[in-house]
Amino acid sequence: MEMNGEVNDASRFKTICVFCGSSQGKKVSYQEAAIELGRVLVSRGIDLVYGGGSIGLMGLVSQAVHEGGRHVMGVIPKTLMPRELTGVTVGEVKAVADMHQRKAEMARHSDAFIALPGGYGTLEELLEVITWAQLGIHDKPVGLLNVDGYYNSLLSFIDEAVEEGFISPTARYIIVSAPTAKELVKKLEEYVPQHERVISQHSWEIEQS
């Protein structure tokens, strides 16, 4: 653990992007998981990039990382600032024009992605970075913090899509999941891509330049 700014067992990741809800959810376990994830990031010397809100699980994970002395960057569209920024914000807040720029900025500054429990917005962000990995736009690990089996139904759906031939078996392994933050970060650090990319990352970078 980090004590007075010292980090033990530092991670290979410098920054992790966390997707999560602007609500806290009904279960205390979701809130506890957000705080614990923040503490695990601190203990491994990892900075946080997230959606910029000061409410819900976003607020809890960002506060935990900030209180632990790590850098926090919140990326938020200007139109959402009145709704998702209440009270005291922590760390750096980067205002962007829209949701597309938000996701691009979060991805650009991150070495890996973790999704806590959340709703439509969290799922949309999660599935987009999974799709980007499948296409070969990035090779960064993507993890689900499956608190109390919250994502069991989603994982079952993805397994069904594999069975029905819509997702390749190797692409199924893009998603890493674990019930605890400590276990998930360890799995993400051990992640090695197994899927065949649709396009090469180099070709994508040339196309976008």
Backbone as JSON, one array per atom type, in Angstrom:
{
  "sequence": "MEMNGEVNDASRFKTICVFCGSSQGKKVSYQEAAIELGRVLVSRGIDLVYGGGSIGLMGLVSQAVHEGGRHVMGVIPKTLMPRELTGVTVGEVKAVADMHQRKAEMARHSDAFIALPGGYGTLEELLEVITWAQLGIHDKPVGLLNVDGYYNSLLSFIDEAVEEGFISPTARYIIVSAPTAKELVKKLEEYVPQHERVISQHSWEIEQS",
  "N": [[0.83, -1.2, 0.0], [0.25, 2.38, -0.42], [2.11, 4.64, 1.44], [2.42, 7.71, 2.83], [2.94, 8.8, 0.3], [4.62, 6.89, -0.83], [4.96, 4.1, -2.96], [4.19, 0.72, -3.19], [4.9, -2.24, -5.04], [4.53, -1.32, -7.78], [2.54, -0.68, -10.69], [2.49, -1.7, -14.19], [0.97, 0.0, -15.59], [0.45, 3.44, -16.14], [-1.74, 5.12, -16.13], [-5.2, 4.58, -15.67], [-8.34, 4.34, -17.19], [-11.54, 4.8, -15.91], [-14.8, 3.72, -16.29], [-18.02, 4.5, -15.16], [-21.09, 4.8, -13.22], [-23.11, 7.8, -12.87], [-24.76, 7.62, -10.85], [-25.12, 6.14, -7.56], [-26.09, 3.62, -7.28], [-28.14, 0.94, -5.93], [-27.08, -0.87, -4.12], [-24.89, -1.04, -1.36], [-22.52, -2.29, -1.79], [-21.67, -1.62, -4.35], [-20.83, 0.99, -4.06], [-18.82, 0.66, -2.18], [-17.07, -0.85, -3.73], [-16.25, 0.99, -5.66], [-14.8, 2.81, -4.13], [-12.84, 1.1, -3.13], [-11.59, 0.34, -5.52], [-10.43, 2.78, -6.23], [-8.57, 2.98, -4.15], [-6.95, 0.78, -4.65], [-5.82, 1.52, -7.1], [-4.29, 3.7, -6.21], [-2.52, 2.36, -4.48], [-1.01, 0.97, -6.31], [0.26, 2.92, -7.68], [-1.07, 4.22, -9.77], [-2.56, 6.58, -11.93], [-5.73, 8.29, -12.46], [-8.16, 8.48, -15.03], [-11.33, 9.67, -15.85], [-14.93, 10.12, -16.2], [-15.41, 12.67, -15.21], [-17.45, 13.54, -13.47], [-18.77, 14.59, -10.25], [-20.48, 13.19, -8.76], [-22.28, 10.21, -7.69], [-20.91, 6.93, -8.46], [-18.75, 7.81, -9.88], [-17.89, 10.07, -8.48], [-17.09, 8.9, -6.07], [-14.93, 7.12, -6.72], [-13.1, 8.9, -7.85], [-12.58, 10.66, -5.73], [-11.38, 8.92, -3.91], [-8.99, 8.24, -5.23], [-7.82, 10.76, -5.52], [-7.54, 11.55, -2.82], [-5.64, 9.74, -2.09], [-3.39, 10.76, -3.19], [-2.79, 10.54, -5.9], [-2.85, 11.53, -9.4], [-5.76, 12.92, -10.84], [-7.79, 13.03, -13.63], [-10.59, 14.44, -14.97], [-12.83, 14.15, -17.61], [-15.19, 15.92, -19.28], [-18.16, 16.71, -21.06], [-19.13, 20.05, -21.9], [-21.85, 20.61, -21.78], [-22.81, 18.83, -19.9], [-21.8, 19.6, -17.51], [-23.28, 21.24, -15.57], [-25.02, 19.3, -14.57], [-23.56, 17.02, -13.72], [-21.46, 17.93, -12.21], [-21.28, 18.74, -9.04], [-21.0, 20.39, -5.9], [-17.72, 20.06, -4.47], [-15.15, 19.6, -6.77], [-12.53, 17.31, -7.74], [-9.03, 17.16, -8.51], [-7.9, 17.48, -11.95], [-10.01, 19.03, -14.26], [-11.19, 18.56, -17.4], [-12.79, 20.2, -19.85], [-14.78, 19.38, -22.63], [-16.08, 19.4, -26.04], [-18.15, 17.58, -26.78], [-19.74, 14.27, -26.42], [-18.35, 12.46, -28.03], [-15.78, 13.55, -28.25], [-15.14, 13.43, -25.58], [-14.88, 10.63, -25.06], [-12.77, 10.01, -26.78], [-10.67, 11.55, -25.71], [-10.46, 10.46, -23.11], [-9.66, 7.86, -23.74], [-7.24, 8.36, -25.05], [-5.53, 9.22, -23.06], [-5.14, 7.02, -21.45], [-3.94, 3.81, -20.25], [-5.26, 1.48, -19.88], [-8.58, 0.11, -19.37], [-11.35, 0.19, -17.14], [-14.53, -0.91, -16.17], [-16.85, -0.05, -13.84], [-19.96, -0.91, -12.14], [-22.74, 0.45, -13.9], [-24.92, 2.43, -16.03], [-26.61, 3.04, -19.13], [-24.76, 4.88, -20.3], [-22.27, 4.02, -19.28], [-22.16, 1.42, -20.35], [-22.16, 2.02, -23.07], [-19.71, 3.38, -23.39], [-17.96, 1.34, -22.56], [-18.47, -0.76, -24.46], [-17.68, 0.49, -26.78], [-14.85, 0.84, -26.49], [-14.15, -1.82, -26.41], [-14.88, -2.6, -28.98], [-13.13, -0.99, -30.44], [-10.74, -2.24, -29.72], [-11.11, -4.75, -30.91], [-11.13, -4.0, -33.59], [-8.54, -3.18, -33.87], [-7.67, -0.68, -33.27], [-6.65, -0.01, -30.82], [-4.62, -1.71, -28.32], [-5.1, -1.95, -25.67], [-5.81, -3.21, -22.41], [-9.1, -4.27, -21.34], [-11.33, -4.15, -18.72], [-13.88, -5.62, -16.62], [-15.31, -4.78, -13.61], [-16.84, -6.87, -11.83], [-19.0, -6.56, -9.75], [-20.69, -8.22, -7.22], [-21.77, -9.9, -9.18], [-22.87, -8.2, -11.08], [-22.42, -7.82, -13.83], [-22.96, -10.28, -14.91], [-25.1, -11.02, -16.61], [-24.54, -9.57, -18.93], [-22.1, -10.73, -19.68], [-22.99, -13.31, -20.18], [-24.65, -12.82, -22.37], [-22.71, -12.04, -24.25], [-21.27, -14.41, -24.46], [-23.28, -15.94, -25.65], [-23.46, -14.62, -28.08], [-21.02, -15.34, -29.15], [-21.44, -18.11, -29.41], [-23.43, -18.06, -31.35], [-22.11, -17.13, -33.52], [-21.53, -14.43, -33.96], [-19.56, -13.07, -32.62], [-16.12, -13.61, -32.55], [-14.44, -16.46, -31.12], [-11.86, -15.86, -30.11], [-11.98, -13.09, -29.85], [-13.66, -12.85, -27.75], [-12.06, -12.9, -25.55], [-11.12, -10.37, -25.25], [-12.39, -9.03, -23.24], [-11.83, -8.76, -19.85], [-12.62, -9.98, -16.67], [-13.42, -9.67, -13.16], [-14.26, -10.15, -9.69], [-13.23, -8.45, -7.73], [-11.35, -5.43, -7.16], [-8.55, -5.61, -6.83], [-7.93, -8.14, -7.86], [-8.8, -7.8, -10.48], [-7.15, -5.73, -11.54], [-4.71, -7.08, -11.47], [-5.21, -9.13, -13.34], [-5.55, -7.58, -15.64], [-3.0, -6.56, -15.95], [-1.69, -8.84, -16.7], [-2.72, -9.37, -19.14], [-2.79, -10.48, -22.5], [-3.27, -9.82, -25.85], [-5.39, -11.91, -27.83], [-6.94, -12.01, -30.02], [-7.55, -11.66, -33.57], [-6.77, -8.8, -35.3], [-8.92, -6.56, -37.09], [-7.98, -4.45, -38.62], [-4.64, -3.13, -38.85], [-3.01, -1.5, -36.11], [-1.11, 0.36, -36.82], [-1.86, 1.03, -39.46], [-4.31, 2.23, -38.94], [-3.5, 4.49, -37.44], [-2.05, 5.89, -39.38], [-4.09, 6.48, -41.18], [-5.64, 8.2, -39.65], [-4.02, 10.36, -39.3]],
  "CA": [[0.0, 0.0, 0.0], [0.98, 3.64, -0.43], [2.24, 5.29, 2.73], [3.1, 9.0, 2.7], [3.39, 9.0, -1.08], [5.43, 5.78, -1.3], [4.17, 3.08, -3.64], [4.72, -0.63, -3.23], [4.4, -3.09, -6.11], [4.02, -0.42, -8.8], [1.95, -1.3, -11.86], [3.03, -1.32, -15.5], [0.09, 1.05, -16.09], [0.59, 4.77, -15.55], [-3.08, 5.69, -15.97], [-6.33, 3.73, -16.05], [-9.63, 5.01, -17.38], [-12.64, 4.1, -15.25], [-16.17, 4.04, -16.67], [-18.94, 4.15, -14.08], [-22.32, 5.54, -13.2], [-23.27, 9.05, -12.13], [-25.56, 7.22, -9.7], [-24.38, 5.24, -6.67], [-26.68, 2.29, -7.28], [-28.91, 0.61, -4.73], [-26.31, -1.69, -3.19], [-23.71, -0.44, -0.75], [-21.34, -2.97, -2.33], [-21.2, -0.88, -5.52], [-20.11, 2.17, -3.55], [-17.59, 0.15, -1.57], [-16.19, -1.29, -4.81], [-15.68, 2.18, -6.29], [-13.78, 3.33, -3.21], [-11.74, 0.13, -3.1], [-10.85, 0.45, -6.78], [-9.59, 3.96, -6.09], [-7.46, 2.68, -3.23], [-6.04, -0.14, -5.34], [-5.06, 2.33, -8.06], [-3.3, 4.45, -5.43], [-1.51, 1.43, -3.97], [-0.17, 0.52, -7.42], [0.86, 4.08, -8.32], [-1.78, 4.46, -11.03], [-3.42, 7.76, -11.99], [-7.11, 8.04, -12.91], [-8.94, 9.26, -16.0], [-12.72, 9.25, -15.73], [-15.9, 10.98, -16.87], [-15.4, 14.02, -14.7], [-18.52, 13.89, -12.55], [-18.48, 14.57, -8.81], [-21.59, 12.49, -8.11], [-22.37, 8.78, -7.95], [-19.68, 6.15, -8.35], [-17.67, 8.64, -10.41], [-17.39, 10.9, -7.4], [-16.43, 8.08, -5.05], [-13.63, 6.61, -7.17], [-12.19, 10.02, -8.05], [-12.19, 11.15, -4.41], [-10.46, 7.95, -3.31], [-7.69, 8.37, -5.89], [-7.28, 12.08, -5.18], [-7.14, 11.54, -1.41], [-4.43, 8.93, -2.0], [-2.25, 11.48, -3.72], [-2.56, 10.32, -7.32], [-3.45, 12.52, -10.29], [-7.1, 12.62, -11.35], [-8.26, 13.85, -14.75], [-11.97, 14.24, -15.34], [-13.14, 14.67, -18.94], [-16.64, 16.07, -19.24], [-18.72, 17.67, -22.02], [-19.57, 21.29, -21.28], [-23.3, 20.58, -21.55], [-23.12, 17.99, -18.74], [-21.17, 20.12, -16.3], [-24.23, 21.62, -14.53], [-25.71, 18.13, -14.02], [-22.67, 16.02, -13.13], [-20.5, 18.57, -11.31], [-21.92, 19.39, -7.9], [-20.1, 20.41, -4.76], [-16.3, 20.27, -4.73], [-14.53, 18.64, -7.69], [-11.14, 16.99, -7.39], [-8.11, 16.97, -9.61], [-7.99, 18.27, -13.17], [-11.26, 18.88, -15.01], [-11.0, 18.95, -18.8], [-14.06, 20.37, -20.53], [-14.72, 19.11, -24.07], [-17.26, 19.86, -26.77], [-19.24, 16.62, -26.86], [-19.47, 12.93, -25.92], [-17.34, 11.81, -28.86], [-14.47, 14.05, -27.83], [-14.91, 12.91, -24.23], [-14.39, 9.26, -25.14], [-11.47, 10.03, -27.43], [-9.69, 12.08, -24.76], [-10.28, 9.47, -22.05], [-8.89, 6.74, -24.29], [-5.89, 8.81, -25.41], [-4.72, 9.42, -21.85], [-5.21, 5.83, -20.6], [-3.22, 2.59, -20.62], [-6.2, 0.37, -19.72], [-9.94, 0.56, -19.08], [-12.13, -0.6, -16.19], [-15.92, -0.5, -16.01], [-17.62, -0.34, -12.63], [-21.38, -0.92, -12.46], [-23.28, 1.69, -14.44], [-26.09, 2.31, -16.9], [-26.43, 3.13, -20.58], [-23.52, 5.58, -20.64], [-21.14, 3.14, -18.97], [-22.16, 0.33, -21.33], [-21.78, 2.56, -24.37], [-18.27, 3.61, -23.34], [-17.31, 0.03, -22.47], [-18.57, -1.5, -25.71], [-16.9, 1.18, -27.81], [-13.42, 0.52, -26.39], [-14.03, -3.23, -26.8], [-14.93, -2.61, -30.45], [-11.85, -0.43, -30.9], [-9.73, -3.28, -29.56], [-11.36, -5.76, -31.93], [-10.74, -3.45, -34.89], [-7.11, -2.96, -33.91], [-7.37, 0.74, -33.02], [-5.76, -0.03, -29.66], [-4.42, -3.04, -27.72], [-5.13, -1.73, -24.22], [-6.72, -4.15, -21.73], [-10.43, -3.79, -20.95], [-11.79, -4.97, -17.6], [-15.17, -5.44, -15.94], [-15.34, -5.04, -12.18], [-18.14, -7.55, -11.77], [-19.39, -6.51, -8.34], [-21.9, -9.0, -6.91], [-22.33, -10.47, -10.4], [-23.64, -7.18, -11.81], [-22.25, -7.97, -15.27], [-23.14, -11.68, -15.33], [-26.02, -11.1, -17.76], [-23.82, -9.07, -20.1], [-21.13, -11.75, -20.07], [-23.77, -14.42, -20.77], [-25.06, -12.36, -23.7], [-21.53, -12.08, -25.12], [-21.02, -15.83, -24.72], [-24.3, -16.37, -26.61], [-23.07, -14.06, -29.38], [-19.95, -16.21, -29.64], [-22.07, -19.37, -29.81], [-24.23, -17.83, -32.56], [-21.23, -16.75, -34.62], [-21.43, -12.99, -34.17], [-18.29, -12.66, -32.03], [-15.18, -14.72, -32.66], [-14.01, -16.97, -29.81], [-10.68, -15.15, -29.6], [-12.39, -11.74, -29.48], [-14.31, -12.94, -26.44], [-11.06, -12.7, -24.51], [-10.82, -8.95, -25.09], [-12.97, -8.62, -21.97], [-11.31, -9.38, -18.64], [-13.53, -9.66, -15.56], [-13.09, -10.17, -11.84], [-15.18, -9.6, -8.69], [-12.58, -7.47, -6.85], [-10.44, -4.51, -7.85], [-7.18, -6.12, -6.78], [-7.83, -9.26, -8.8], [-8.99, -7.29, -11.84], [-5.94, -5.03, -11.98], [-3.7, -8.12, -11.71], [-5.54, -9.78, -14.62], [-5.29, -6.62, -16.72], [-1.55, -6.49, -16.12], [-1.25, -10.08, -17.33], [-3.47, -9.53, -20.39], [-2.11, -10.55, -23.79], [-4.31, -9.95, -26.89], [-5.45, -13.19, -28.52], [-7.8, -11.9, -31.2], [-6.99, -11.15, -34.82], [-7.28, -7.46, -35.56], [-9.51, -6.32, -38.4], [-6.98, -3.61, -39.27], [-3.49, -2.95, -37.98], [-2.98, -0.23, -35.4], [-0.28, 1.27, -37.6], [-2.67, 1.51, -40.58], [-5.31, 3.15, -38.39], [-2.83, 5.75, -37.07], [-1.73, 6.61, -40.61], [-5.37, 6.95, -41.73], [-6.16, 9.29, -38.82], [-3.06, 11.48, -39.24]],
  "C": [[0.87, 1.25, 0.0], [0.96, 4.26, 0.96], [3.05, 6.56, 2.55], [3.73, 9.17, 1.32], [4.25, 7.89, -1.62], [4.53, 4.69, -1.86], [4.89, 1.75, -3.6], [4.11, -1.38, -4.4], [3.77, -2.26, -7.22], [3.57, -1.18, -10.04], [2.68, -0.92, -13.13], [2.16, -0.24, -16.14], [0.39, 2.37, -15.39], [-0.79, 5.36, -15.23], [-4.13, 4.69, -16.42], [-7.58, 4.59, -16.15], [-10.71, 4.17, -16.74], [-13.97, 4.63, -15.76], [-17.08, 3.64, -15.52], [-20.11, 5.12, -14.05], [-22.22, 6.87, -12.46], [-24.27, 8.86, -11.0], [-24.75, 6.27, -8.84], [-24.91, 3.82, -6.71], [-27.34, 1.99, -5.95], [-28.12, -0.15, -3.68], [-25.11, -0.93, -2.64], [-22.44, -1.05, -1.34], [-20.8, -2.27, -3.57], [-20.36, 0.32, -5.09], [-18.78, 1.74, -2.93], [-16.58, -0.27, -2.63], [-15.52, -0.11, -5.49], [-14.56, 2.75, -5.43], [-12.57, 2.4, -3.17], [-10.92, 0.17, -4.39], [-9.92, 1.66, -6.73], [-8.37, 3.69, -5.23], [-6.46, 1.72, -3.86], [-5.21, 0.61, -6.37], [-3.95, 3.11, -7.34], [-2.16, 3.53, -4.99], [-0.56, 0.95, -5.04], [0.47, 1.68, -8.16], [0.23, 4.44, -9.64], [-2.65, 5.72, -10.91], [-4.77, 7.39, -12.63], [-7.54, 9.01, -13.99], [-10.37, 8.76, -15.91], [-13.63, 10.31, -16.32], [-16.11, 12.34, -16.27], [-16.47, 14.41, -13.7], [-18.08, 13.81, -11.09], [-19.57, 13.85, -8.03], [-21.53, 11.0, -8.45], [-21.05, 8.06, -7.76], [-18.49, 6.93, -8.9], [-17.04, 9.48, -9.3], [-16.61, 10.1, -6.38], [-15.05, 7.61, -5.49], [-12.64, 7.75, -7.34], [-11.71, 10.58, -6.71], [-11.17, 10.23, -3.76], [-9.06, 8.07, -3.91], [-7.03, 9.7, -5.52], [-6.77, 12.12, -3.74], [-5.88, 10.72, -1.2], [-3.21, 9.58, -2.62], [-1.93, 11.25, -5.18], [-3.29, 11.36, -8.16], [-4.8, 12.03, -10.81], [-7.42, 13.58, -12.49], [-9.7, 13.47, -15.07], [-12.26, 14.9, -16.67], [-14.66, 14.73, -19.08], [-17.11, 17.06, -20.31], [-19.29, 18.89, -21.3], [-21.06, 21.26, -20.94], [-23.7, 19.75, -20.33], [-22.58, 18.56, -17.43], [-22.17, 20.56, -15.23], [-24.89, 20.42, -13.84], [-24.78, 17.23, -13.22], [-21.6, 16.6, -12.22], [-21.26, 19.31, -10.23], [-20.96, 19.36, -6.73], [-18.66, 20.64, -5.21], [-15.77, 19.18, -5.67], [-13.09, 18.41, -7.28], [-10.31, 16.86, -8.65], [-8.33, 17.93, -10.76], [-9.3, 17.99, -13.88], [-11.03, 19.43, -16.41], [-12.35, 19.01, -19.49], [-13.88, 20.17, -22.04], [-16.05, 19.44, -24.71], [-18.43, 18.89, -26.7], [-18.8, 15.25, -26.36], [-18.38, 12.21, -26.73], [-15.94, 12.24, -28.46], [-14.12, 13.56, -26.43], [-14.28, 11.53, -24.28], [-13.0, 9.19, -25.76], [-10.38, 10.5, -26.48], [-9.41, 11.09, -23.63], [-9.4, 8.32, -22.54], [-7.44, 7.15, -24.54], [-4.98, 8.9, -24.2], [-4.6, 8.16, -21.0], [-4.4, 4.67, -21.16], [-4.1, 1.35, -20.53], [-7.55, 0.96, -19.32], [-10.59, -0.39, -18.07], [-13.54, -0.04, -16.13], [-16.45, -0.99, -14.67], [-19.08, -0.48, -13.04], [-21.86, 0.45, -12.92], [-24.43, 1.4, -15.38], [-25.73, 2.41, -18.37], [-25.09, 3.77, -20.96], [-22.29, 4.73, -20.41], [-21.03, 2.02, -19.99], [-21.7, 0.83, -22.69], [-20.28, 2.8, -24.45], [-17.5, 2.3, -23.36], [-17.3, -0.67, -23.82], [-17.79, -0.82, -26.83], [-15.42, 0.84, -27.71], [-13.16, -0.95, -26.69], [-14.0, -3.33, -28.32], [-13.65, -2.06, -31.03], [-10.74, -1.46, -30.8], [-9.88, -4.34, -30.64], [-10.9, -5.27, -33.31], [-9.23, -3.25, -35.02], [-6.71, -1.51, -33.68], [-6.47, 0.87, -31.79], [-5.6, -1.47, -29.18], [-4.39, -2.94, -26.2], [-6.13, -2.68, -23.57], [-8.03, -3.48, -21.31], [-10.99, -4.71, -19.87], [-13.16, -4.6, -17.08], [-14.99, -5.74, -14.47], [-16.73, -5.56, -11.87], [-18.61, -7.68, -10.31], [-20.71, -7.24, -8.12], [-22.58, -9.56, -8.16], [-23.11, -9.51, -11.26], [-23.58, -7.41, -13.33], [-22.43, -9.41, -15.76], [-24.02, -11.8, -16.57], [-25.35, -10.61, -19.03], [-22.83, -10.11, -20.59], [-21.82, -12.96, -20.7], [-24.23, -14.07, -22.17], [-23.89, -12.45, -24.68], [-21.17, -13.53, -25.45], [-22.02, -16.37, -25.74], [-23.96, -15.85, -28.0], [-21.93, -14.84, -29.99], [-20.53, -17.52, -30.18], [-22.81, -19.23, -31.14], [-23.41, -17.29, -33.72], [-21.1, -15.27, -34.9], [-20.16, -12.38, -33.56], [-17.35, -13.85, -32.11], [-14.75, -15.19, -31.27], [-12.8, -16.24, -29.25], [-11.03, -13.72, -29.17], [-13.12, -11.72, -28.14], [-13.33, -12.6, -25.32], [-10.57, -11.26, -24.42], [-11.27, -8.48, -23.72], [-12.37, -9.44, -20.84], [-12.25, -9.03, -17.5], [-13.05, -10.3, -14.26], [-14.02, -9.49, -10.83], [-14.57, -8.53, -7.78], [-11.59, -6.64, -7.65], [-9.02, -5.06, -7.92], [-6.97, -7.23, -7.8], [-7.94, -8.77, -10.23], [-7.74, -6.59, -12.35], [-4.82, -6.04, -12.27], [-3.95, -8.81, -13.06], [-5.25, -8.85, -15.8], [-3.79, -6.51, -17.0], [-1.0, -7.72, -16.83], [-1.86, -10.28, -18.72], [-2.55, -9.52, -21.6], [-3.19, -10.72, -24.86], [-4.22, -11.29, -27.6], [-6.19, -13.09, -29.84], [-7.02, -11.37, -32.41], [-7.61, -9.8, -35.11], [-7.86, -7.36, -36.96], [-8.57, -5.46, -39.24], [-5.8, -3.47, -38.32], [-3.55, -1.59, -37.32], [-2.18, 0.8, -36.18], [-1.08, 1.86, -38.77], [-3.71, 2.51, -40.11], [-4.67, 4.51, -38.07], [-2.48, 6.57, -38.3], [-3.0, 7.22, -41.19], [-5.87, 8.18, -40.98], [-5.24, 10.52, -38.81], [-3.24, 12.44, -40.42]]
}
